[in-house]
Short mmCIF file of C-alpha atoms and ligand atoms in Angstrom, two decimals:
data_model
loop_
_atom_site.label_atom_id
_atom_site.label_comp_id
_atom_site.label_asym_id
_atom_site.label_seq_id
_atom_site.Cartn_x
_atom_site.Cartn_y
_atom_site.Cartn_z
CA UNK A 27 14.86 -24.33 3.31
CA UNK A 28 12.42 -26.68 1.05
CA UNK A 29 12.10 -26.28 -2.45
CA UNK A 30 8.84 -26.05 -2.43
CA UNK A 31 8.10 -23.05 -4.58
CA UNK A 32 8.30 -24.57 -7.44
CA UNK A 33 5.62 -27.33 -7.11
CA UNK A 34 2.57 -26.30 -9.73
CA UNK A 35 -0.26 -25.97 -8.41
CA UNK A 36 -3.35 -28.28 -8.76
CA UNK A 37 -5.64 -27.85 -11.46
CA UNK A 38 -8.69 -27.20 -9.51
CA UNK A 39 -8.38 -25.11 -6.20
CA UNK A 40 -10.53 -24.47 -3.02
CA UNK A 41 -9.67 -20.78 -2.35
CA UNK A 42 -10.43 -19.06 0.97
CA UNK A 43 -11.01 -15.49 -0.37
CA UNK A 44 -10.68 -13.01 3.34
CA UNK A 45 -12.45 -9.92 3.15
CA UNK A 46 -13.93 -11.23 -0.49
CA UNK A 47 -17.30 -8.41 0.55
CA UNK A 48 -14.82 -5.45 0.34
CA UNK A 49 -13.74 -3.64 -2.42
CA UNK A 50 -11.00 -5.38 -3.72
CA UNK A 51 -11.94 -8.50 -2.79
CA UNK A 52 -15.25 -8.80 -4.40
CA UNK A 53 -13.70 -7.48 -7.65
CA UNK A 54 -11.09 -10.73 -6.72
CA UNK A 55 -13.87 -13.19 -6.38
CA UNK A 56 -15.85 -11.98 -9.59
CA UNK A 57 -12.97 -11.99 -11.76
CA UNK A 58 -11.42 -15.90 -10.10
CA UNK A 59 -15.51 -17.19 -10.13
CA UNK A 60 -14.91 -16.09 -13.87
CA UNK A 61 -11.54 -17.42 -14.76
CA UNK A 62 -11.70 -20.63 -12.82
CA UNK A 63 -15.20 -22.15 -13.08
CA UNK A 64 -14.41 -25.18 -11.81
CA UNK A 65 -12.26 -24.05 -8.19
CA UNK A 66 -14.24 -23.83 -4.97
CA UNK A 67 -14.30 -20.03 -3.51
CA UNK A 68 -15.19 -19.70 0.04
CA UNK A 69 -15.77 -15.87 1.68
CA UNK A 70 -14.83 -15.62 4.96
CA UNK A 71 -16.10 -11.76 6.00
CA UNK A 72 -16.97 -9.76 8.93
CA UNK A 73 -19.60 -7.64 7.24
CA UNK A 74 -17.54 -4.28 9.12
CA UNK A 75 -18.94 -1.35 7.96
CA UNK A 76 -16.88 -1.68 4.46
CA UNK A 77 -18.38 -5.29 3.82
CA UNK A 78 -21.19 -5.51 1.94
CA UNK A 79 -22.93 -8.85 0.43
CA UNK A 80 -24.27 -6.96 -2.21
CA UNK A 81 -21.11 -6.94 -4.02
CA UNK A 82 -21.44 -10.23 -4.74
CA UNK A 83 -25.24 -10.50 -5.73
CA UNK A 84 -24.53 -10.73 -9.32
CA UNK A 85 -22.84 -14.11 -8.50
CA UNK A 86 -26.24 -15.70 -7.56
CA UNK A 87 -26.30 -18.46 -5.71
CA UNK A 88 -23.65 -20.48 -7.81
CA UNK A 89 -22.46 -23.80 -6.62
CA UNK A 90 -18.77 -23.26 -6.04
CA UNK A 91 -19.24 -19.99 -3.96
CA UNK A 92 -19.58 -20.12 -0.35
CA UNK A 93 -20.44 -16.70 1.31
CA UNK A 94 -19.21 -16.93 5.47
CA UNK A 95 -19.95 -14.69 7.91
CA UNK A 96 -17.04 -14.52 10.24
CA UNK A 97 -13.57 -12.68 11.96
CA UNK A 98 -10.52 -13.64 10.76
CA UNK A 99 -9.12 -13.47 14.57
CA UNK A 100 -11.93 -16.32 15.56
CA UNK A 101 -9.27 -19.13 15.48
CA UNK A 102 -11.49 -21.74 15.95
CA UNK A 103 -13.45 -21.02 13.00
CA UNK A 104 -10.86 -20.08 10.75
CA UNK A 105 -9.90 -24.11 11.94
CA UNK A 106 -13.49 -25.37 11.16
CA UNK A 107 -13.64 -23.87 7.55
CA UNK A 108 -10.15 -24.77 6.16
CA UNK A 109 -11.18 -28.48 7.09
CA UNK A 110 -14.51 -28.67 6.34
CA UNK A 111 -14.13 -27.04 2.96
CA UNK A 112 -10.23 -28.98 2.03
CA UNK A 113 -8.74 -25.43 1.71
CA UNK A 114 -5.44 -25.08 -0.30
CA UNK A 115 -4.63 -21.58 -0.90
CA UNK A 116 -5.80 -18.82 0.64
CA UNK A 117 -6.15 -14.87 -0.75
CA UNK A 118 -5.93 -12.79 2.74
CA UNK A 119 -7.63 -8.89 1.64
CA UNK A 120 -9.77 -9.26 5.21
CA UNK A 121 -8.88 -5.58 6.88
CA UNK A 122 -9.09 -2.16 8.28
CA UNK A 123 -8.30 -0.53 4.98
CA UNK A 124 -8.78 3.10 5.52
CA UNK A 125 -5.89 5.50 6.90
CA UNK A 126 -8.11 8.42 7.82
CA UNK A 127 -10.37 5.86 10.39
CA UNK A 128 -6.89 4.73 11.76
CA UNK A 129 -5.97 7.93 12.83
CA UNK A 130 -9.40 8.31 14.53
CA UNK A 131 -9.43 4.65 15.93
CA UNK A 132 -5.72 2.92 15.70
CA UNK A 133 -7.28 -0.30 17.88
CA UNK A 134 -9.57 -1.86 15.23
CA UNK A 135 -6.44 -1.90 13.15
CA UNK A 136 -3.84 -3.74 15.18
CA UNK A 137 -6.51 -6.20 16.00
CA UNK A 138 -7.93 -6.88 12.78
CA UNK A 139 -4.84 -6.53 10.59
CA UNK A 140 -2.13 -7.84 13.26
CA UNK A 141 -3.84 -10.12 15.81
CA UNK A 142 -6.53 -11.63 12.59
CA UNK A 143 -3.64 -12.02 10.07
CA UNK A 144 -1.75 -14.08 13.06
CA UNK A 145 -4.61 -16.04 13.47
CA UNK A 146 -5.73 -16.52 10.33
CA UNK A 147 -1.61 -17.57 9.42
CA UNK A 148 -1.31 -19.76 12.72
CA UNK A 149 -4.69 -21.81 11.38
CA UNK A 150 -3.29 -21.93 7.99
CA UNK A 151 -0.43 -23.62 9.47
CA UNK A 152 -2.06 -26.11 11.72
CA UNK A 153 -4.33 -27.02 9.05
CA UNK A 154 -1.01 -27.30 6.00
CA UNK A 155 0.52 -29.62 9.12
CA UNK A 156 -2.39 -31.72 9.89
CA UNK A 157 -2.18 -32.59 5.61
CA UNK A 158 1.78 -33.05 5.78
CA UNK A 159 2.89 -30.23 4.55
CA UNK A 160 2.14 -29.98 1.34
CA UNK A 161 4.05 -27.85 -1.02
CA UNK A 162 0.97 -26.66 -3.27
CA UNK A 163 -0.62 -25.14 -0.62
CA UNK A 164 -0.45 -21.48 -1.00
CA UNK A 165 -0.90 -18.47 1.46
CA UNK A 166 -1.34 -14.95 -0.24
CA UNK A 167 -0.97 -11.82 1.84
CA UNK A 168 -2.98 -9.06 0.05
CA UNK A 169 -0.77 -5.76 1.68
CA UNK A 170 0.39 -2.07 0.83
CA UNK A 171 3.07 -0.13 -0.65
CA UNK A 172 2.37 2.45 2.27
CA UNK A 173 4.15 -0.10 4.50
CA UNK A 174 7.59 1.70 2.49
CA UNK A 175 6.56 5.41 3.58
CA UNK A 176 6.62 8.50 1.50
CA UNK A 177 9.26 9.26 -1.12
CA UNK A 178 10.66 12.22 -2.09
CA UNK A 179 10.09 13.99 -5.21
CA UNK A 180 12.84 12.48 -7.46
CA UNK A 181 13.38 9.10 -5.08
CA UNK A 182 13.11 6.25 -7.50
CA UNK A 183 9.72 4.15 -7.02
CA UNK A 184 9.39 1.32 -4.30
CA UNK A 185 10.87 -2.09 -4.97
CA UNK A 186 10.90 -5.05 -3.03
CA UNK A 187 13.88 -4.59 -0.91
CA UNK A 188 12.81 -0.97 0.03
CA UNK A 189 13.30 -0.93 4.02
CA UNK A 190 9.62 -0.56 5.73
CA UNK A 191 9.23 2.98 7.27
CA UNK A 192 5.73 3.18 8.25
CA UNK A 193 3.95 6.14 9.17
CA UNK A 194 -0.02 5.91 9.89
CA UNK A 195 -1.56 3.32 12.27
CA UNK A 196 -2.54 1.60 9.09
CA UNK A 197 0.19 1.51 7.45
CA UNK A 198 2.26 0.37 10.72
CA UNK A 199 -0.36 -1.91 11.25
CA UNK A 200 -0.07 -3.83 7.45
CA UNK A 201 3.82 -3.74 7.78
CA UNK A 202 3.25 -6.12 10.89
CA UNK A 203 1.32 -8.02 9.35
CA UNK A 204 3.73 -8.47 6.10
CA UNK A 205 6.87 -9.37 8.83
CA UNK A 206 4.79 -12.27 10.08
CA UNK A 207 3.97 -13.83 6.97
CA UNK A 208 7.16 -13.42 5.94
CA UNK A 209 8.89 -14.82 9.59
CA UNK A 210 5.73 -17.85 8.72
CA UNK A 211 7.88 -18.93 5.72
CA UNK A 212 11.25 -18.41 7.11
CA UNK A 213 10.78 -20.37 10.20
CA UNK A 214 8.30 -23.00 9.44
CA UNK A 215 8.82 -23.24 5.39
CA UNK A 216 5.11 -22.21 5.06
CA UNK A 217 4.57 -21.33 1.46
CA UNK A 218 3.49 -17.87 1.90
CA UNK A 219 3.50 -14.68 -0.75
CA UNK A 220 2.97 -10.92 -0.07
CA UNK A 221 1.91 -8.72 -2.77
CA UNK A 222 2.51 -4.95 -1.57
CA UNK A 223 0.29 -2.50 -4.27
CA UNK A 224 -0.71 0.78 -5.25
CA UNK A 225 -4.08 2.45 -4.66
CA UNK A 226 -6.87 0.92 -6.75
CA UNK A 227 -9.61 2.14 -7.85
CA UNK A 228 -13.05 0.70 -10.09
CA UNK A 229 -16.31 -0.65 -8.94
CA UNK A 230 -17.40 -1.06 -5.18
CA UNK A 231 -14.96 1.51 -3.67
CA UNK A 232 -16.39 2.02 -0.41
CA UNK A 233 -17.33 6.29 -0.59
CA UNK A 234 -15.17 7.38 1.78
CA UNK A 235 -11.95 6.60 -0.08
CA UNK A 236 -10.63 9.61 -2.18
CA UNK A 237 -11.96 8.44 -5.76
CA UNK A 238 -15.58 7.40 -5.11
CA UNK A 239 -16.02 10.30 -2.50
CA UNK A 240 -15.21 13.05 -4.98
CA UNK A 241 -17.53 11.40 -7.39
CA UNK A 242 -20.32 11.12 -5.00
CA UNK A 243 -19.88 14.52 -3.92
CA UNK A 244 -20.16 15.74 -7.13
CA UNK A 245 -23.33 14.35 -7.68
CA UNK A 246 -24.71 15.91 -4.39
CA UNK A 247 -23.46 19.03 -4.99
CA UNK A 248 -21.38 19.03 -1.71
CA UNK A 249 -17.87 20.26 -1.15
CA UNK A 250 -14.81 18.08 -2.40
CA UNK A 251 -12.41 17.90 0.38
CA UNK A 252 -8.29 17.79 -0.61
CA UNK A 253 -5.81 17.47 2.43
CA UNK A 254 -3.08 20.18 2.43
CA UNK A 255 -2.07 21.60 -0.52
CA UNK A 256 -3.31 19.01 -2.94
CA UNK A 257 -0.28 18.34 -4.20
CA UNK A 258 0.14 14.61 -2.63
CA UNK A 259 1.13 11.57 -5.62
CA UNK A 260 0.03 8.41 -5.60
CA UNK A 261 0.02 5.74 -8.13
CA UNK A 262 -3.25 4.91 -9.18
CA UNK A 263 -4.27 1.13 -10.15
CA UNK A 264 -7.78 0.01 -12.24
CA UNK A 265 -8.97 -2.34 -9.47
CA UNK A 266 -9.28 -5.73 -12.21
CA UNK A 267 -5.67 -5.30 -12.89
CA UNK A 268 -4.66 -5.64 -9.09
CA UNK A 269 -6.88 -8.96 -9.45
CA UNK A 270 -4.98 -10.40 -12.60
CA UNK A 271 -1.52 -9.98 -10.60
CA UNK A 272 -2.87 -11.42 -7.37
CA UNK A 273 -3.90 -14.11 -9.98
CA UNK A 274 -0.46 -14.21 -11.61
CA UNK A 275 1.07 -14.51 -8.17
CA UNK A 276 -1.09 -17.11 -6.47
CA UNK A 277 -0.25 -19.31 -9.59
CA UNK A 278 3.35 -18.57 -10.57
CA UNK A 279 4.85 -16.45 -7.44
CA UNK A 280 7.79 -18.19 -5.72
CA UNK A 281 6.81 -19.12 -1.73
CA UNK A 282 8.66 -16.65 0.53
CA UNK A 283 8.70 -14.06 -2.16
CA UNK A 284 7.38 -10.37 -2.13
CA UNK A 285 5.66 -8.81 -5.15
CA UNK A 286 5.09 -5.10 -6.07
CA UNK A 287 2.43 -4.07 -8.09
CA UNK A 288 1.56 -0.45 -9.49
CA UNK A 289 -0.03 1.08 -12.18
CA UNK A 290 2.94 3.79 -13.63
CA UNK A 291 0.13 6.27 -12.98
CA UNK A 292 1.34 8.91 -10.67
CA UNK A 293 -0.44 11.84 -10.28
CA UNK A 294 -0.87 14.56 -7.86
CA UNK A 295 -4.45 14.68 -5.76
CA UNK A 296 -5.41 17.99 -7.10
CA UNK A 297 -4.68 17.17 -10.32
CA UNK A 298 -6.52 13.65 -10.28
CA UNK A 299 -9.99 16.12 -8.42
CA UNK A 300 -10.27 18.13 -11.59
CA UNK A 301 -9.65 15.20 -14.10
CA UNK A 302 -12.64 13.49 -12.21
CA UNK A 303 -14.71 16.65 -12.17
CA UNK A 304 -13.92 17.21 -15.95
CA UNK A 305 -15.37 13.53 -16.84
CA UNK A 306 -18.56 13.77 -14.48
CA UNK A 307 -19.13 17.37 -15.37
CA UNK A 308 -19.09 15.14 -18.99
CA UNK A 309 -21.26 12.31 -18.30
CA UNK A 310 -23.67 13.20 -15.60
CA UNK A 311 -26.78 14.89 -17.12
CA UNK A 312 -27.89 16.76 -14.09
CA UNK A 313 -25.23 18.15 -11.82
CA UNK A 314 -26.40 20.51 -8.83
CA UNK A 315 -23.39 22.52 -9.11
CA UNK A 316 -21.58 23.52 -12.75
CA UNK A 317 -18.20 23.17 -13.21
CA UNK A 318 -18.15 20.81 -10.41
CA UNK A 319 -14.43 22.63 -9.54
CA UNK A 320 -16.27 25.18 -7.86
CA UNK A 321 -17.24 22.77 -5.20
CA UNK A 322 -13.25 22.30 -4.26
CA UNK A 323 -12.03 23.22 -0.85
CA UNK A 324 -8.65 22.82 0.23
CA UNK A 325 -8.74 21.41 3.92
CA UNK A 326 -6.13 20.99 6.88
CA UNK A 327 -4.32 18.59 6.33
CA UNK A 328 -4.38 14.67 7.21
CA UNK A 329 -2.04 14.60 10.43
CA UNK A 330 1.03 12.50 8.94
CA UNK A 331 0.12 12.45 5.39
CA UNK A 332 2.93 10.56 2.69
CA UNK A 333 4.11 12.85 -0.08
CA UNK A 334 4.25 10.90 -2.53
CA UNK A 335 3.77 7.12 -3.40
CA UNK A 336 5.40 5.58 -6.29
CA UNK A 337 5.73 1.40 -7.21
CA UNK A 338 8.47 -0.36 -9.31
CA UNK A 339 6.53 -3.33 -10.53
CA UNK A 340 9.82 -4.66 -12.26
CA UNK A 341 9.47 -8.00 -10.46
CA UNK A 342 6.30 -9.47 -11.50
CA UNK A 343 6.63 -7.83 -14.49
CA UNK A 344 9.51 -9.76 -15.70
CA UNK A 345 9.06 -12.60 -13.50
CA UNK A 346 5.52 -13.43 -14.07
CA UNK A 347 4.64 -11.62 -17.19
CA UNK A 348 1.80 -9.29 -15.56
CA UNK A 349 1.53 -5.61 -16.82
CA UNK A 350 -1.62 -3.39 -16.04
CA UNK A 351 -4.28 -3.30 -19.19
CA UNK A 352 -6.21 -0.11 -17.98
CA UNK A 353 -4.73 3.10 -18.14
CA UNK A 354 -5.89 5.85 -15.89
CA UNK A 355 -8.08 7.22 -18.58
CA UNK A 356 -10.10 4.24 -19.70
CA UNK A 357 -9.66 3.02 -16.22
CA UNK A 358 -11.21 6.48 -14.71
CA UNK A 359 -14.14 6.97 -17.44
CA UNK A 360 -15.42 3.41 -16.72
CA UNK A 361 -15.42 4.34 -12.94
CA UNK A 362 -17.29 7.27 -12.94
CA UNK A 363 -20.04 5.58 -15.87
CA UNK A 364 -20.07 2.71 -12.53
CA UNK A 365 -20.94 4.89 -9.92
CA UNK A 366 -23.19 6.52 -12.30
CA UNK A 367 -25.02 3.81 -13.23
CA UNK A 368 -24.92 2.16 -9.42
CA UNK A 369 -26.76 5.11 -7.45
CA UNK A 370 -28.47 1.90 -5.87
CA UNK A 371 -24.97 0.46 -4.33
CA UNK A 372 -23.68 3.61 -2.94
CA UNK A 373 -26.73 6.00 -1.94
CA UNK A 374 -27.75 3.31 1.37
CA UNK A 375 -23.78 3.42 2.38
CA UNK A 376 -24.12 6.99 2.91
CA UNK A 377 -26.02 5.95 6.61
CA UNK A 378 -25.89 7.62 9.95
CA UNK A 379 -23.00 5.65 10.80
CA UNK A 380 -21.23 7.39 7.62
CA UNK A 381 -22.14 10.75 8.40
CA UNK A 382 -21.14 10.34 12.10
CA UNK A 383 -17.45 9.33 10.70
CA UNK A 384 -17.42 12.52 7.78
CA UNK A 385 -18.42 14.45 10.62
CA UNK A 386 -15.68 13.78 12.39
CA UNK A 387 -13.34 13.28 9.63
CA UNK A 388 -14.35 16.70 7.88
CA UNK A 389 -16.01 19.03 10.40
CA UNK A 390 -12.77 20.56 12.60
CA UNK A 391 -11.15 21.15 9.11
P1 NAD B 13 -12.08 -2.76 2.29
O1 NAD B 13 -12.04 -1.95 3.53
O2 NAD B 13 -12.93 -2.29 1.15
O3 NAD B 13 -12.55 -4.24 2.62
C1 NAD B 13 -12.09 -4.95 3.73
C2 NAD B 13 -13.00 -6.17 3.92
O4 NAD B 13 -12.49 -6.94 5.01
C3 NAD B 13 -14.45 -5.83 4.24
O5 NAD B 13 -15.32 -6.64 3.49
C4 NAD B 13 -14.57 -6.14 5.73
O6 NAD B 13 -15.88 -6.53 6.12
C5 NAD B 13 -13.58 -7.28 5.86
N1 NAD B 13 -13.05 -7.41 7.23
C6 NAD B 13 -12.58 -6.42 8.04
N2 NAD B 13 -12.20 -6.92 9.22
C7 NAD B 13 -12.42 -8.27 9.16
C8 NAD B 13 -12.21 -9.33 10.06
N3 NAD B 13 -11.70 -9.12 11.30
N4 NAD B 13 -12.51 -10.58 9.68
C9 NAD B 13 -13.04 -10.81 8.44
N5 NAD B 13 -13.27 -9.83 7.55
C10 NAD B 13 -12.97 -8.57 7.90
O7 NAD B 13 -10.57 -2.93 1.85
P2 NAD B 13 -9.92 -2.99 0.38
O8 NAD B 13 -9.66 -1.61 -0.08
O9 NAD B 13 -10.72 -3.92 -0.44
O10 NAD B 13 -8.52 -3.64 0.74
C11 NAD B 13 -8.36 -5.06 0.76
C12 NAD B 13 -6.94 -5.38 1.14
O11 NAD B 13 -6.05 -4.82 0.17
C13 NAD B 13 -6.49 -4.81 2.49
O12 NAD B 13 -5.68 -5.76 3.13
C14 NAD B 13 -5.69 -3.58 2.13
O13 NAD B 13 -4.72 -3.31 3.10
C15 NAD B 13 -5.08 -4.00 0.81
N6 NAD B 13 -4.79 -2.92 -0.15
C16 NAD B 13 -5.75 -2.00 -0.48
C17 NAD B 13 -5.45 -1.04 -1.44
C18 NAD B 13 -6.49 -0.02 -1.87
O14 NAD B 13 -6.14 0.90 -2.63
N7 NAD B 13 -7.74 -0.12 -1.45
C19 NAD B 13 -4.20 -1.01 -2.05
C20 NAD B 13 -3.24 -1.96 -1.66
C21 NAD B 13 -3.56 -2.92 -0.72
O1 DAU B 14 -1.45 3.06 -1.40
C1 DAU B 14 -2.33 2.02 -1.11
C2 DAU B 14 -3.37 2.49 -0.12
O2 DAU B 14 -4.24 3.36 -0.82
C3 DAU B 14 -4.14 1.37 0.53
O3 DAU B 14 -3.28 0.58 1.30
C4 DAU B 14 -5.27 1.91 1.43
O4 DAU B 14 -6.04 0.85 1.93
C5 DAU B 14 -6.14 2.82 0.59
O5 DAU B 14 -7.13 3.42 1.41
C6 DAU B 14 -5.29 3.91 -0.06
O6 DAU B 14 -4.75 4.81 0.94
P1 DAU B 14 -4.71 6.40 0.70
O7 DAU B 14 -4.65 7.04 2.02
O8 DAU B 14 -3.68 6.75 -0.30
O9 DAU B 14 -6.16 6.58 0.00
P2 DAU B 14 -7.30 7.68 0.17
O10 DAU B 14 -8.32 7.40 -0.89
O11 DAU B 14 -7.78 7.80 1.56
O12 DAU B 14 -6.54 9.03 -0.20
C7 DAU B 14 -5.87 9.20 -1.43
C8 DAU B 14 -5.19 10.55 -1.39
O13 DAU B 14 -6.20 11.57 -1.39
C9 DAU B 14 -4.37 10.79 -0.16
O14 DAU B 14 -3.22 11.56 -0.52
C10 DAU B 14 -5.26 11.60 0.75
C11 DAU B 14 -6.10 12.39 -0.23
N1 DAU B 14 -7.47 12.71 0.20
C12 DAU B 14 -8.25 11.67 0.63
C13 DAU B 14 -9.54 11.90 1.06
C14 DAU B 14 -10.40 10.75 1.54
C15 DAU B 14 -7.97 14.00 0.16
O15 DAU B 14 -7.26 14.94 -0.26
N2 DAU B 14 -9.26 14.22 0.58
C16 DAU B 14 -10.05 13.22 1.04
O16 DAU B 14 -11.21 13.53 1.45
#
């Protein structure tokens, strides 16, 4: 095995950002455009229903950012873009993200997140061959701590060794993904890195994941929908913090290692619904329905649905200094002023095409 992982990295780098018009990776290209003037960013993105370009508008039409449209599983020009733009590392958040659409439709995400992250790493490996191998290149896999399962009520928090015990199409489909990076670096010494988090949350959530839907809803007046008894955990993450310890990790993670990253802020669903409806029953001026609890319905449940969620972010912790800086209450508040003060972003994502999927999603429940 090469040494490789320590080699620092060079002080300007062209970054393929994956998925960089989704919610977590737009929030990754503002805050790297921000940090690192100087490095070249290129977007490679579909534009799926979740991609929007408008998350990055307020990056103008600066110099070092390259916007692509394109599928990670088109291998030929995955090969065309790590030439022509010299790529050295690339951040890889490109995929079906959302476990409700992979119960509907499990195809997308085996193609997208298994077939595109195999293409996307067998490029990345032609392309770190044709330049000799070098040891600065980097390859980040952007992945899940639903890849562990669901934990039991006093089961201590995932950690990096945790065996993977997947249990949605999504999650299945992300835990394939994280075995071939991982078999990329074992077999061909390909300086890869997985980072397996927590569920974020901030600016540019797409509205049909838990957080942004609730607000929304709230501001409509329409029902808020919890699976089951409400009484799920997961371990909520401010979105920028996920972006510092992808940072942290692209310049100071070991090649061939695994990172977990988690905010220490568990909290049952229920209980996370009325903290949201307390702060937007606080901040919005003109609510259609007052206290927004009275708009909570408890629905069948999500066929399959993990208990509970929790990370042990030990590792980069210790190893690469990272901590979160938001808790869930400053982290939460600034959320809910966003989507209050973006009505613009979210109302035209609330299409036909959206209310086709809630239909189904919602309707038999
Ligand atoms: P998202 O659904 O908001 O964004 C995904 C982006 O990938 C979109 O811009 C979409 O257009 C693009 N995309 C989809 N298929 C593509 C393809 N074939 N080729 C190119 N681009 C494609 O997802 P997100 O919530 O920002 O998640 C990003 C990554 O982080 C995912 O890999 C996800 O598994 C992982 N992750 C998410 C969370 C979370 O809480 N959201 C937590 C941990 C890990
Ligand atoms: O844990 C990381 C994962 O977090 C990421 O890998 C996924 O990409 C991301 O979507 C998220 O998955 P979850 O399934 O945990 O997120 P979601 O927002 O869909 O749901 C959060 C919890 O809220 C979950 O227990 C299901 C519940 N829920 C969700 C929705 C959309 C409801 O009770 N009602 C809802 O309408």
């Amino acid at each position: 095995m090469s040494t490789n992982s320590e080699t620092p990295l060079p002080e300007s780098l062209r970054l393929l950002v994956t998925g960089g018009a989704g919610f977590i990776g737009s929030n990754f290209v503002h805050h790297w455009c921000a940090a690192h003037p100087r490095d070249r960013v290129v977007v490679l993105d579909a534009l799926t229903y979740a991609g929007n370009r408008d998350n990055l508008a307020a990056l103008g039409d600066r110099e070092q950012l390259r916007f692509v449209q394109g599928d990670i599983g088109d291998g030929e020009r995955v090969a065309q873009l790590l030439e022509q733009e010299a790529i050295t590392t690339v951040a890889h958040f490109a995929a079906e993200s959302h476990v409700d659409r992979s119960i509907l439709g499990p195809g997308a995400f085996i193609q997208t997140n298994v077939v595109g992250t195999f293409t996307l790493l067998e490029q990345f490996r032609q392309h770190w061959l044709a330049h000799n191998q070098p040891s600065s290149f980097r390859f980040l896999h952007v992945s899940t701590d639903e890849v562990y399962g669901s934990l039991g009520p006093d089961d201590p928090g995932f950690c990096e060794t945790t065996p993977f015990a997947p249990n949605s199409p999504y999650s299945a489909s992300k835990a394939g993904s994280d075995h071939l990076v991982r078999a990329y670096f074992h077999t061909y010494d390909l300086p890869t890195l997985i980072t397996n988090c927590s569920n974020n949350y901030g600016p540019f959530h797409f509205p049909e994941k838990l957080i942004p839907l609730m607000i929304i809803n709230m501001l409509l007046g329409k029902p808020l929908p919890v699976y089951g008894d409400g009484q799920n955990i997961r371990d909520w993450l401010y979105v920028e913090d996920h972006c510092r310890a992808i940072e942290r990790v692209i310049q100071g993670g070991r090649a061939g290692e695994t990172y977990n990253i988690g905010g220490n802020n568990e909290v049952k669903n229920i209980e996370l619904v009325n903290t949201l409806c307390d702060l937007v029953d606080e901040l919005a001026p003109d609510l259609p329905v007052r206290p927004p609890q009275n708009l909570i319905e408890f629905i069948k449940d999500r066929p399959g649905h993990d208990r509970r969620y929790a990370i042990d972010a030990t590792k980069i912790q210790q190893q690469l200094g990272w901590e979160p800086q938001e808790t869930l209450t400053t982290g939460l508040r600034k959320t809910v002023d966003w989507y209050l003060a973006h009505r613009d972003w979210w109302q035209p994502l609330l299409s036909e095409a959206y209310q086709d999927y809630y239909r189904q999603v919602y309707a038999g429940h």
